[in-house]
CSV table of C-alpha atoms and ligand atoms in Angstrom, one decimal:
chain,number,residue,atom,x,y,z
A,1,MET,CA,0.0,-0.2,-0.1
A,2,ASN,CA,1.5,3.3,-1.1
A,3,ASN,CA,2.1,6.7,1.8
A,4,HIS,CA,-0.5,8.8,1.1
A,5,ARG,CA,0.6,11.2,4.4
A,6,PRO,CA,2.0,14.2,3.0
A,7,ALA,CA,5.9,14.5,4.8
A,8,TYR,CA,5.8,18.3,3.9
A,9,HIS,CA,2.0,19.6,4.7
A,10,PHE,CA,1.1,20.8,8.6
A,11,LEU,CA,-1.5,18.0,10.3
A,12,PRO,CA,-1.6,16.3,13.3
A,13,PRO,CA,0.4,13.6,14.9
A,14,SER,CA,-2.6,11.6,14.3
A,15,ASN,CA,-6.9,11.5,13.8
A,16,TRP,CA,-9.1,14.1,12.7
A,17,MET,CA,-8.1,17.6,11.5
A,18,ASN,CA,-10.9,20.2,9.4
A,19,ASP,CA,-10.7,23.6,9.5
A,20,PRO,CA,-7.9,26.0,10.3
A,21,ASN,CA,-9.2,28.2,13.2
A,22,GLY,CA,-7.4,31.1,15.4
A,23,LEU,CA,-4.6,32.2,12.8
A,24,ILE,CA,-2.5,35.2,14.6
A,25,GLN,CA,1.0,35.8,15.0
A,26,TRP,CA,2.2,36.7,18.8
A,27,GLU,CA,5.5,37.7,19.5
A,28,GLY,CA,6.9,36.9,16.0
A,29,GLN,CA,5.6,33.7,16.0
A,30,TYR,CA,2.6,31.8,13.9
A,31,HIS,CA,-0.2,30.3,15.6
A,32,LEU,CA,-2.1,27.9,13.7
A,33,PHE,CA,-5.5,26.2,15.4
A,34,TYR,CA,-7.3,23.4,14.2
A,35,GLN,CA,-10.5,21.7,14.3
A,36,TYR,CA,-9.4,18.2,15.9
A,37,ASN,CA,-10.8,15.1,17.2
A,38,PRO,CA,-8.5,13.6,19.2
A,39,TYR,CA,-10.1,9.8,19.7
A,40,ALA,CA,-10.5,9.2,16.1
A,41,ALA,CA,-9.6,9.5,11.9
A,42,VAL,CA,-13.6,11.1,12.1
A,43,PRO,CA,-15.4,14.4,12.4
A,44,GLY,CA,-16.8,15.1,16.1
A,45,ASN,CA,-15.1,15.8,19.5
A,46,ILE,CA,-14.7,18.4,17.5
A,47,HIS,CA,-11.5,20.3,20.3
A,48,TRP,CA,-9.0,23.1,19.3
A,49,GLY,CA,-5.6,21.8,18.4
A,50,HIS,CA,-2.9,24.0,18.1
A,51,ALA,CA,0.7,24.5,16.8
A,52,VAL,CA,3.4,27.5,16.4
A,53,SER,CA,6.2,27.7,14.0
A,54,ALA,CA,8.4,30.9,13.4
A,55,ASP,CA,8.9,30.0,9.7
A,56,LEU,CA,5.6,29.0,8.6
A,57,VAL,CA,7.3,25.6,7.1
A,58,HIS,CA,8.3,23.7,10.3
A,59,TRP,CA,5.3,23.3,12.9
A,60,ALA,CA,5.8,22.7,16.8
A,61,ASP,CA,2.9,20.6,18.6
A,62,LEU,CA,1.3,22.1,21.2
A,63,SER,CA,-1.4,21.0,23.7
A,64,ILE,CA,-4.7,21.2,23.1
A,65,ALA,CA,-6.0,24.5,23.5
A,66,LEU,CA,-9.9,24.1,23.5
A,67,SER,CA,-11.9,21.0,25.0
A,68,PRO,CA,-15.7,20.7,25.3
A,69,THR,CA,-16.6,20.9,28.6
A,70,PRO,CA,-19.7,19.2,29.6
A,71,GLY,CA,-22.7,20.2,30.6
A,72,SER,CA,-21.6,23.4,28.8
A,73,VAL,CA,-22.7,25.4,25.8
A,74,ASP,CA,-19.8,23.6,24.6
A,75,ALA,CA,-20.1,20.2,25.2
A,76,GLY,CA,-21.0,18.8,22.1
A,77,GLY,CA,-18.0,20.7,20.3
A,78,CYS,CA,-15.7,24.0,20.5
A,79,TRP,CA,-16.2,24.8,16.7
A,80,SER,CA,-14.6,27.3,14.7
A,81,GLY,CA,-13.1,30.8,15.2
A,82,CYS,CA,-10.5,33.4,15.4
A,83,ALA,CA,-7.6,35.2,17.4
A,84,VAL,CA,-8.2,38.4,18.3
A,85,ASP,CA,-5.2,40.6,20.4
A,86,ASP,CA,-8.0,42.4,23.0
A,87,GLY,CA,-4.7,45.6,24.1
A,88,GLY,CA,-2.4,42.5,24.9
A,89,LEU,CA,-4.8,40.0,25.9
A,90,PRO,CA,-4.9,37.1,23.7
A,91,THR,CA,-8.5,36.1,22.7
A,92,LEU,CA,-10.6,33.6,21.2
A,93,ILE,CA,-13.9,33.8,20.2
A,94,TYR,CA,-15.2,30.3,18.3
A,95,THR,CA,-18.6,28.8,18.3
A,96,GLY,CA,-20.0,26.5,21.1
A,97,PHE,CA,-22.0,23.5,20.0
A,98,ARG,CA,-24.1,21.6,22.0
A,99,ASP,CA,-27.7,19.3,20.4
A,100,GLY,CA,-27.4,21.6,17.2
A,101,VAL,CA,-27.4,24.6,19.2
A,102,GLN,CA,-24.7,27.1,18.2
A,103,CYS,CA,-23.5,30.1,20.0
A,104,PRO,CA,-20.5,32.0,20.1
A,105,CYS,CA,-18.0,31.9,22.9
A,106,LEU,CA,-15.3,33.6,23.9
A,107,ALA,CA,-11.9,32.5,25.5
A,108,THR,CA,-8.4,34.4,26.6
A,109,SER,CA,-5.1,32.9,27.8
A,110,GLN,CA,-2.7,34.9,30.5
A,111,ASP,CA,0.1,32.3,29.3
A,112,GLY,CA,1.3,32.9,26.0
A,113,LEU,CA,-1.6,31.1,24.0
A,114,LEU,CA,-0.8,28.1,25.4
A,115,THR,CA,-3.5,27.6,28.2
A,116,TRP,CA,-7.1,29.0,28.1
A,117,GLU,CA,-9.9,29.7,30.5
A,118,LYS,CA,-13.5,29.9,28.6
A,119,TYR,CA,-15.3,33.7,30.0
A,120,PRO,CA,-18.2,32.5,32.5
A,121,GLY,CA,-20.6,34.8,30.7
A,122,ASN,CA,-20.6,32.4,28.1
A,123,PRO,CA,-22.6,32.0,25.4
A,124,ILE,CA,-21.8,36.0,24.4
A,125,ILE,CA,-24.4,36.4,21.8
A,126,SER,CA,-27.3,34.1,23.5
A,127,ASN,CA,-29.9,34.0,20.3
A,128,PRO,CA,-28.9,34.2,16.4
A,129,PRO,CA,-30.9,37.9,15.8
A,130,GLU,CA,-34.9,38.1,15.7
A,131,GLY,CA,-37.1,37.9,12.8
A,132,LEU,CA,-35.2,35.6,10.6
A,133,GLU,CA,-35.5,32.4,9.5
A,134,LEU,CA,-31.1,31.8,9.5
A,135,VAL,CA,-30.0,28.4,8.5
A,136,GLY,CA,-26.7,28.0,10.7
A,137,PHE,CA,-25.3,30.4,13.1
A,138,ARG,CA,-21.6,29.7,13.3
A,139,ASP,CA,-18.0,31.0,12.4
A,140,HIS,CA,-16.2,34.3,13.7
A,141,THR,CA,-13.7,36.9,11.8
A,142,VAL,CA,-13.6,39.7,14.0
A,143,TRP,CA,-12.2,43.4,13.1
A,144,ARG,CA,-11.2,47.1,14.7
A,145,GLU,CA,-13.1,49.5,13.1
A,146,ASP,CA,-13.7,53.1,14.5
A,147,GLY,CA,-12.3,52.5,18.0
A,148,ALA,CA,-14.6,49.4,18.2
A,149,TRP,CA,-14.6,45.4,17.7
A,150,MET,CA,-17.3,43.9,14.6
A,151,MET,CA,-17.8,40.5,13.9
A,152,GLY,CA,-19.4,38.7,11.2
A,153,ILE,CA,-21.2,35.5,11.8
A,154,GLY,CA,-21.5,32.6,9.2
A,155,SER,CA,-24.7,31.9,8.6
A,156,GLY,CA,-27.9,31.7,5.7
A,157,ILE,CA,-31.1,33.4,5.1
A,158,ALA,CA,-34.2,30.5,4.4
A,159,GLY,CA,-34.9,31.2,1.0
A,160,VAL,CA,-32.3,33.8,0.0
A,161,GLY,CA,-28.8,31.7,0.8
A,162,GLY,CA,-25.6,32.3,2.4
A,163,ALA,CA,-25.0,35.6,4.3
A,164,VAL,CA,-22.7,37.0,6.9
A,165,LEU,CA,-24.3,38.6,9.6
A,166,LEU,CA,-23.0,42.2,11.0
A,167,TYR,CA,-22.2,42.8,15.4
A,168,ARG,CA,-20.8,45.9,16.8
A,169,SER,CA,-18.8,45.6,20.7
A,170,GLY,CA,-17.0,47.6,22.7
A,171,ASP,CA,-15.6,44.7,25.0
A,172,LEU,CA,-16.2,41.3,22.6
A,173,ARG,CA,-18.6,40.3,24.7
A,174,ARG,CA,-21.6,42.4,24.6
A,175,TRP,CA,-22.6,42.9,21.2
A,176,GLU,CA,-25.0,44.3,19.2
A,177,TYR,CA,-26.4,43.4,15.9
A,178,LEU,CA,-26.3,45.7,12.7
A,179,GLY,CA,-27.6,44.0,10.3
A,180,PRO,CA,-26.2,41.8,7.7
A,181,LEU,CA,-22.9,42.4,6.1
A,182,CYS,CA,-23.7,40.8,2.9
A,183,THR,CA,-26.2,38.3,1.3
A,184,GLY,CA,-26.5,35.5,-1.3
A,185,ALA,CA,-29.0,37.9,-2.6
A,186,GLN,CA,-26.4,40.1,-4.0
A,187,THR,CA,-24.4,37.8,-5.8
A,188,GLN,CA,-26.0,36.9,-8.8
A,189,ASP,CA,-23.2,35.2,-10.6
A,190,SER,CA,-24.9,32.0,-12.1
A,191,ARG,CA,-21.0,30.5,-12.3
A,192,VAL,CA,-20.9,30.5,-8.1
A,193,PRO,CA,-23.7,29.7,-6.9
A,194,THR,CA,-24.2,30.9,-3.4
A,195,GLY,CA,-25.5,27.8,-1.7
A,196,ALA,CA,-27.4,27.8,1.5
A,197,MET,CA,-25.4,28.9,4.4
A,198,TRP,CA,-21.6,30.8,4.3
A,199,GLU,CA,-19.4,29.0,6.7
A,200,CYS,CA,-15.8,30.3,8.3
A,201,PRO,CA,-16.1,34.3,6.9
A,202,SER,CA,-13.1,35.8,6.6
A,203,PHE,CA,-13.8,39.7,5.7
A,204,PHE,CA,-11.0,42.1,5.1
A,205,ALA,CA,-9.1,45.5,3.2
A,206,LEU,CA,-7.3,44.4,0.6
A,207,GLY,CA,-5.6,46.8,-1.6
A,208,ASP,CA,-8.7,49.6,-2.5
A,209,ARG,CA,-10.5,47.3,-1.0
A,210,HIS,CA,-12.8,44.5,0.8
A,211,VAL,CA,-12.3,40.9,0.2
A,212,LEU,CA,-14.6,38.3,1.4
A,213,ILE,CA,-14.3,34.7,1.7
A,214,VAL,CA,-16.8,32.2,3.0
A,215,SER,CA,-16.9,28.2,2.3
A,216,VAL,CA,-20.8,27.9,0.3
A,217,TRP,CA,-22.4,24.6,2.8
A,218,THR,CA,-26.1,23.4,1.3
A,219,GLU,CA,-27.6,20.7,2.9
A,220,GLY,CA,-24.7,19.7,4.6
A,221,ILE,CA,-22.4,19.2,1.7
A,222,THR,CA,-19.0,21.5,1.6
A,223,GLY,CA,-18.9,23.3,-1.6
A,224,TYR,CA,-16.3,25.0,-2.4
A,225,THR,CA,-15.0,28.6,-1.1
A,226,ALA,CA,-16.0,31.3,-2.3
A,227,ALA,CA,-13.9,35.0,-3.0
A,228,MET,CA,-15.7,38.4,-3.4
A,229,THR,CA,-13.8,42.0,-3.7
A,230,GLY,CA,-16.5,44.5,-3.9
A,231,THR,CA,-16.5,47.8,-1.6
A,232,TYR,CA,-17.2,48.3,1.9
A,233,GLN,CA,-19.5,51.2,3.5
A,234,ASP,CA,-22.1,51.6,5.8
A,235,ARG,CA,-21.7,49.0,7.5
A,236,ARG,CA,-22.5,46.9,4.4
A,237,PHE,CA,-20.3,45.0,1.6
A,238,ASN,CA,-20.7,45.4,-1.8
A,239,PRO,CA,-19.1,42.4,-4.0
A,240,LEU,CA,-18.2,43.7,-7.0
A,241,LYS,CA,-17.1,40.5,-8.3
A,242,ILE,CA,-17.2,36.8,-7.0
A,243,ASP,CA,-15.1,33.3,-8.1
A,244,LYS,CA,-14.6,30.2,-6.4
A,245,LEU,CA,-10.7,31.0,-4.6
A,246,ASP,CA,-9.7,27.6,-5.3
A,247,TYR,CA,-11.1,24.9,-8.5
A,248,GLY,CA,-10.5,21.9,-6.2
A,249,ASN,CA,-14.1,22.7,-5.2
A,250,HIS,CA,-14.2,20.9,-1.0
A,251,TYR,CA,-10.5,19.9,-1.4
A,252,PHE,CA,-9.5,24.0,-0.2
A,253,TYR,CA,-12.3,24.5,2.2
A,254,ALA,CA,-12.7,26.3,5.1
A,255,PRO,CA,-9.8,28.9,4.9
A,256,GLN,CA,-9.4,31.7,7.3
A,257,THR,CA,-6.8,34.4,6.6
A,258,MET,CA,-4.4,36.7,8.6
A,259,LEU,CA,-2.2,39.9,8.9
A,260,ASP,CA,1.8,39.5,9.5
A,261,ASP,CA,4.4,41.6,10.5
A,262,ARG,CA,5.2,42.6,7.4
A,263,GLY,CA,1.8,43.5,5.7
A,264,ARG,CA,1.0,40.5,4.0
A,265,ARG,CA,-2.9,38.7,3.7
A,266,LEU,CA,-1.8,35.1,4.3
A,267,MET,CA,-4.5,32.3,4.2
A,268,TRP,CA,-4.1,29.0,5.2
A,269,GLY,CA,-7.1,26.2,4.0
A,270,TRP,CA,-8.3,22.9,4.8
A,271,ILE,CA,-7.8,20.2,2.4
A,272,GLN,CA,-10.0,17.3,2.6
A,273,GLU,CA,-10.0,13.4,2.1
A,274,GLY,CA,-11.4,11.6,-1.7
A,275,ARG,CA,-11.3,8.1,-0.2
A,276,PRO,CA,-13.5,6.5,1.5
A,277,VAL,CA,-13.9,6.8,5.5
A,278,GLU,CA,-12.9,3.1,5.8
A,279,ALA,CA,-9.3,4.4,4.1
A,280,GLN,CA,-9.1,7.3,6.8
A,281,VAL,CA,-9.7,5.3,9.8
A,282,ALA,CA,-7.4,2.5,8.8
A,283,ALA,CA,-5.1,5.0,7.8
A,284,GLY,CA,-5.3,7.0,11.2
A,285,TRP,CA,-5.5,10.3,10.0
A,286,SER,CA,-7.4,12.3,7.7
A,287,GLY,CA,-7.3,15.7,6.5
A,288,VAL,CA,-3.7,18.2,5.9
A,289,MET,CA,-3.4,21.8,5.7
A,290,SER,CA,-2.7,23.3,2.7
A,291,LEU,CA,0.8,25.4,2.4
A,292,PRO,CA,0.5,29.3,3.2
A,293,ARG,CA,-0.5,31.6,0.2
A,294,GLU,CA,-0.8,35.3,-0.1
A,295,LEU,CA,-3.6,37.1,-0.8
A,296,ARG,CA,-3.0,40.3,-3.3
A,297,LEU,CA,-5.2,42.1,-5.5
A,298,SER,CA,-4.1,43.5,-9.0
A,299,GLU,CA,-3.8,46.7,-10.3
A,300,ASP,CA,-6.7,46.2,-12.2
A,301,GLY,CA,-8.9,44.9,-8.8
A,302,GLU,CA,-8.0,41.1,-9.4
A,303,LEU,CA,-7.4,38.6,-6.7
A,304,GLU,CA,-3.8,36.6,-7.0
A,305,VAL,CA,-2.7,34.2,-5.3
A,306,SER,CA,1.2,32.7,-4.0
A,307,PHE,CA,2.7,30.2,-1.9
A,308,VAL,CA,5.1,31.9,0.5
A,309,PRO,CA,8.2,32.2,-0.6
A,310,GLU,CA,9.3,30.7,2.8
A,311,LEU,CA,8.9,27.2,1.6
A,312,ALA,CA,12.2,27.3,-0.7
A,313,VAL,CA,14.0,26.1,3.1
A,314,LEU,CA,12.3,22.4,1.4
A,315,ARG,CA,14.1,22.5,-1.8
A,316,GLY,CA,16.5,19.7,-2.4
A,317,ASP,CA,17.9,17.9,-5.4
A,318,TYR,CA,17.6,20.5,-8.1
A,319,VAL,CA,16.8,20.1,-12.2
A,320,HIS,CA,16.4,22.9,-14.8
A,321,ILE,CA,15.3,22.3,-18.1
A,322,GLU,CA,15.0,24.7,-20.8
A,323,HIS,CA,13.4,25.0,-24.5
A,324,LEU,CA,12.0,21.5,-24.3
A,325,ASP,CA,10.2,20.3,-27.3
A,326,ILE,CA,7.4,18.0,-26.2
A,327,ILE,CA,5.8,15.8,-28.8
A,328,PRO,CA,2.2,14.5,-28.4
A,329,GLY,CA,2.8,10.7,-27.7
A,330,LYS,CA,6.4,11.1,-26.7
A,331,GLU,CA,6.9,10.4,-23.5
A,332,GLY,CA,10.7,10.4,-20.9
A,333,TYR,CA,10.9,13.3,-21.1
A,334,LEU,CA,11.3,13.6,-16.8
A,335,SER,CA,12.4,10.7,-16.2
A,336,ASN,CA,15.0,10.9,-14.1
A,337,ALA,CA,13.3,12.9,-12.1
A,338,GLY,CA,10.4,11.5,-10.4
A,339,GLY,CA,9.1,11.6,-6.5
A,340,GLU,CA,6.3,12.1,-4.4
A,341,THR,CA,7.4,15.3,-2.5
A,342,LEU,CA,8.0,18.2,-5.5
A,343,GLU,CA,8.2,21.5,-6.1
A,344,ILE,CA,8.0,22.2,-9.7
A,345,GLN,CA,8.0,25.5,-11.6
A,346,VAL,CA,7.2,25.5,-15.3
A,347,ASP,CA,6.8,27.8,-18.2
A,348,LEU,CA,4.7,26.3,-21.5
A,349,LEU,CA,4.6,27.5,-24.2
A,350,ARG,CA,1.1,26.7,-26.1
A,351,GLY,CA,3.2,26.0,-29.8
A,352,ALA,CA,0.0,23.8,-31.4
A,353,ALA,CA,-1.0,22.1,-28.7
A,354,ALA,CA,-4.4,21.9,-27.7
A,355,GLN,CA,-3.4,21.0,-23.9
A,356,SER,CA,0.1,20.2,-22.7
A,357,GLY,CA,1.1,20.1,-19.3
A,358,LEU,CA,2.4,17.8,-16.7
A,359,VAL,CA,2.3,14.3,-15.4
A,360,LEU,CA,2.1,13.2,-12.2
A,361,HIS,CA,2.3,10.1,-10.1
A,362,ARG,CA,2.9,8.2,-12.9
A,363,HIS,CA,3.9,4.3,-13.5
A,364,PRO,CA,5.9,3.3,-16.0
A,365,SER,CA,3.5,1.1,-17.6
A,366,GLY,CA,1.1,4.5,-17.8
A,367,GLU,CA,-2.0,2.3,-15.2
A,368,GLU,CA,-1.7,4.5,-13.2
A,369,ALA,CA,-0.7,8.5,-13.8
A,370,THR,CA,-2.4,12.3,-12.8
A,371,ARG,CA,-2.7,15.5,-15.3
A,372,VAL,CA,-1.4,19.0,-14.6
A,373,VAL,CA,-3.3,20.1,-17.6
A,374,VAL,CA,-3.2,24.3,-19.5
A,375,ASN,CA,-6.3,23.3,-21.8
A,376,TRP,CA,-5.1,26.3,-24.1
A,377,GLN,CA,-8.4,25.6,-26.4
A,378,ALA,CA,-10.8,26.0,-23.1
A,379,GLU,CA,-8.6,28.4,-21.2
A,380,ARG,CA,-8.7,26.5,-17.9
A,381,LEU,CA,-6.0,24.8,-15.9
A,382,GLU,CA,-7.5,21.5,-15.1
A,383,LEU,CA,-6.1,18.5,-12.7
A,384,VAL,CA,-7.1,15.1,-15.1
A,385,ARG,CA,-7.6,12.5,-11.6
A,386,ARG,CA,-9.7,9.4,-13.7
A,387,HIS,CA,-6.5,7.4,-14.2
A,388,SER,CA,-4.9,9.3,-11.0
A,389,SER,CA,-5.2,5.6,-9.2
A,390,LEU,CA,-6.2,1.7,-9.4
A,391,ASP,CA,-8.8,2.1,-6.4
A,392,PRO,CA,-12.1,2.4,-7.5
A,393,ASP,CA,-13.4,3.8,-4.5
A,394,VAL,CA,-10.9,7.0,-4.4
A,395,ASP,CA,-12.4,10.6,-5.8
A,396,ARG,CA,-10.8,10.3,-9.8
A,397,THR,CA,-13.4,13.2,-10.7
A,398,ASP,CA,-11.4,16.1,-12.7
A,399,LEU,CA,-11.3,19.0,-11.3
A,400,GLY,CA,-10.3,22.5,-13.1
A,401,GLY,CA,-11.5,26.0,-13.7
A,402,PRO,CA,-10.8,29.1,-16.1
A,403,LEU,CA,-7.3,30.1,-16.4
A,404,PRO,CA,-6.9,33.8,-17.7
A,405,GLY,CA,-4.0,35.2,-18.7
A,406,LEU,CA,-3.0,32.2,-21.9
A,407,GLY,CA,-3.3,35.1,-24.9
A,408,GLY,CA,0.2,35.3,-25.1
A,409,GLY,CA,0.4,31.7,-25.5
A,410,VAL,CA,2.4,31.4,-21.8
A,411,ALA,CA,1.3,29.4,-18.8
A,412,HIS,CA,2.9,29.7,-15.4
A,413,LEU,CA,2.6,26.7,-12.8
A,414,HIS,CA,3.7,26.4,-9.3
A,415,LEU,CA,2.8,23.3,-8.3
A,416,TYR,CA,3.5,21.5,-4.8
A,417,LEU,CA,3.3,17.0,-4.4
A,418,ASP,CA,3.1,15.7,-1.2
A,419,HIS,CA,2.3,11.9,-1.6
A,420,SER,CA,-1.6,12.8,-1.8
A,421,VAL,CA,-2.0,16.0,-2.1
A,422,ILE,CA,-1.4,18.7,-5.6
A,423,GLU,CA,-1.1,22.0,-5.0
A,424,VAL,CA,-0.9,24.3,-8.2
A,425,ILE,CA,-1.1,28.3,-8.6
A,426,GLY,CA,-1.3,28.9,-12.9
A,427,ASN,CA,-0.3,32.3,-13.6
A,428,ASP,CA,0.0,33.5,-10.2
A,429,ARG,CA,-3.6,34.1,-10.2
A,430,VAL,CA,-5.7,30.5,-9.9
A,431,ALA,CA,-5.0,27.7,-7.4
A,432,LEU,CA,-6.7,24.5,-8.0
A,433,THR,CA,-6.2,21.6,-5.3
A,434,GLY,CA,-6.5,18.1,-5.2
A,435,ARG,CA,-5.8,14.6,-3.8
A,436,VAL,CA,-4.9,11.5,-5.8
A,437,TYR,CA,-4.6,8.1,-4.1
A,438,PRO,CA,-2.5,5.9,-6.5
A,439,THR,CA,-1.8,2.3,-5.2
A,440,LEU,CA,1.0,1.0,-7.1
A,441,PRO,CA,4.4,1.3,-5.0
A,442,GLN,CA,6.3,2.2,-8.6
A,443,SER,CA,3.5,4.9,-9.6
A,444,ILE,CA,6.2,8.2,-8.8
A,445,GLY,CA,7.0,8.9,-12.4
A,446,ILE,CA,6.3,12.9,-13.9
A,447,ASP,CA,7.1,14.0,-17.5
A,448,CYS,CA,5.5,16.4,-19.6
A,449,PHE,CA,3.1,16.4,-22.5
A,450,ALA,CA,1.4,17.8,-25.0
A,451,VAL,CA,-2.2,16.8,-27.0
A,452,GLY,CA,-3.5,18.4,-30.6
A,453,GLY,CA,0.7,19.1,-31.8
A,454,PRO,CA,4.1,20.0,-30.5
A,455,ALA,CA,4.7,22.3,-27.2
A,456,ARG,CA,7.1,23.6,-25.2
A,457,VAL,CA,8.7,23.9,-22.2
A,458,LYS,CA,10.3,27.2,-22.2
A,459,THR,CA,11.6,26.7,-18.3
A,460,LEU,CA,11.2,23.9,-15.8
A,461,ASP,CA,12.3,24.0,-12.1
A,462,LEU,CA,12.2,20.9,-10.2
A,463,TRP,CA,13.4,20.2,-6.2
A,464,GLN,CA,13.1,17.1,-4.8
A,465,LEU,CA,11.1,18.6,-0.9
A,466,ILE,CA,12.9,17.3,2.2
A,467,SER,CA,10.2,16.6,5.3
A,468,ILE,CA,9.6,18.6,7.8
B,1,DQQ,N1,-16.5,22.8,10.9
B,1,DQQ,C1,-16.7,23.6,11.2
B,1,DQQ,C2,-17.7,24.4,12.0
B,1,DQQ,C3,-17.5,25.0,10.7
B,1,DQQ,C4,-17.0,24.0,9.5
B,1,DQQ,C5,-17.2,22.4,12.5
B,1,DQQ,C6,-17.0,24.3,8.3
B,1,DQQ,O1,-17.7,25.7,12.4
B,1,DQQ,O2,-19.0,25.8,10.0
B,1,DQQ,O3,-16.1,21.3,12.7
B,1,DQQ,O4,-15.8,23.0,7.9
C-alpha cells in the first residue's frame, strides 16, 4: 500500500483535522489552531488543536487549546473561530456546539496562548437575531473599526442564500446586531452559486478593496470556497466580483486568513480527503492543512494568490530544463526526476498544442497517472484524475476552472506534490487543490505531455523537497 501521508504539509500526528482556526502572529511566532478530534480519524468531539511556527514551514505541536466542557454550551464541540489581540490579551472567539445549537463563545489566555480560560458568561450572544429564518449561526471573523470591535458570523437566510451577519461590541463580550454584512441575494453570478449557508467567513481590506471569503455549504454538503471583492461602507459589503478561490472545490475548504507583521494577507485552507472513511480510519489520519498562501490585489482589482517564499527552505536536489519540445505521444522527458515530494515551476509555451502540461504519480506502464493540464483551447487549468488510481473507491473526478492570462501563449504553473496532495497555482492567479491515491509503489514517475500538436517547455525548475 502506498504511503499517502504528506511529508511537508502540516497535519496533526494522528486522527481527524478540519478547519484552520485562530490564526494569529504573537511575538513573532505564527500560531495555527485547527478543528481536531483527538480520539479518531472521523469528525466529532471537536477540540482546538494548536501548533506554532517561526518560519511558516516547520511546526511544533502544542497541547490542545480548547476542549468541549461537559454540561456547557460547547459540550458538543468547540467549533471554528478566530483570534484577536485585545490590548495585549490573546482572545479567541469560537462557536460552541451542543445538541444542534450553535452560539458564540469567548476564551482568553494568560500564558502566551498555551492554555485558555473560557469566559464564564459564555455564550457572548445568547440567540441569533429575531425575525430571521436562519440556516446555521457559526464561525467568526472579527476586526477593529472606528474604535470598536466588529464581528461577522456565518449564516444563511432561508429562501435567500448564504449570509454573514454583522455585530458590533466595545468589549468583545456584549454585542449589538447591526444587520447582514452581505447576503447571497447580492451575488448574482450563476457561475458561483452561493448555496444555503456561508461557513467560515473571513472579511478584510486588500489594496483599495474589501474581500469576503466564505465556504459555500448546502444541506450538509461542503461545496467550495468563494471569494468576493468589493466595497464596504455603512456596515454593508457590496460584492463587485465573485469567484471560486480554488478550483478543487471542497479540497480547499473553510480557509482562514491573517495579517502578518510584514503586512501580508496569509491564508490556509483545509484539504479534505478523497477516499472512503474506512481508508481514513485504517490510515489513522484524515485532513491536511494547505501550504500557506498569500493573497494580493492586482492593479485591475483581481485577486492574486501565490505560495509564500519561505517554502524554499524545503528544497533539496534540483533539476533545471530549458527549451524542451514536447511531441504528442512521446514520453520519458523527465524520466530521471520522479518522486512524491516535489516543487515544480514551469513556463509552458502553447506552440501548436490543444493541451499540454505535467504528468505526476506516473506508473512506468502508464496505468496510473495524474495530469496537470493547461487546456489552451478551453483556456482552463485542469487536474485530470480519472487514471490517478486503480482503487475504484477513491474520488477520481476531474477538477478545473478558467485560467486567465493565456492570450500570449505562455502559462506559468507553480506546483507542490506531497504524496496524496497536489496544490497548483496558475499564472499567479488561480489555485487548484486535489487529492490522488495511487496504489502501485512504482507510480512515482513524472513527465511532460502535449496533445493536438507540439508544445514547448520554456523553463522547468524541479526540486525534491525534504520532510518537516
Ligand atoms: N467546520 C466547523 C464549523 C464550520 C465547519 C466544525 C466548516 O464551525 O462551519 O468542525 O468546515
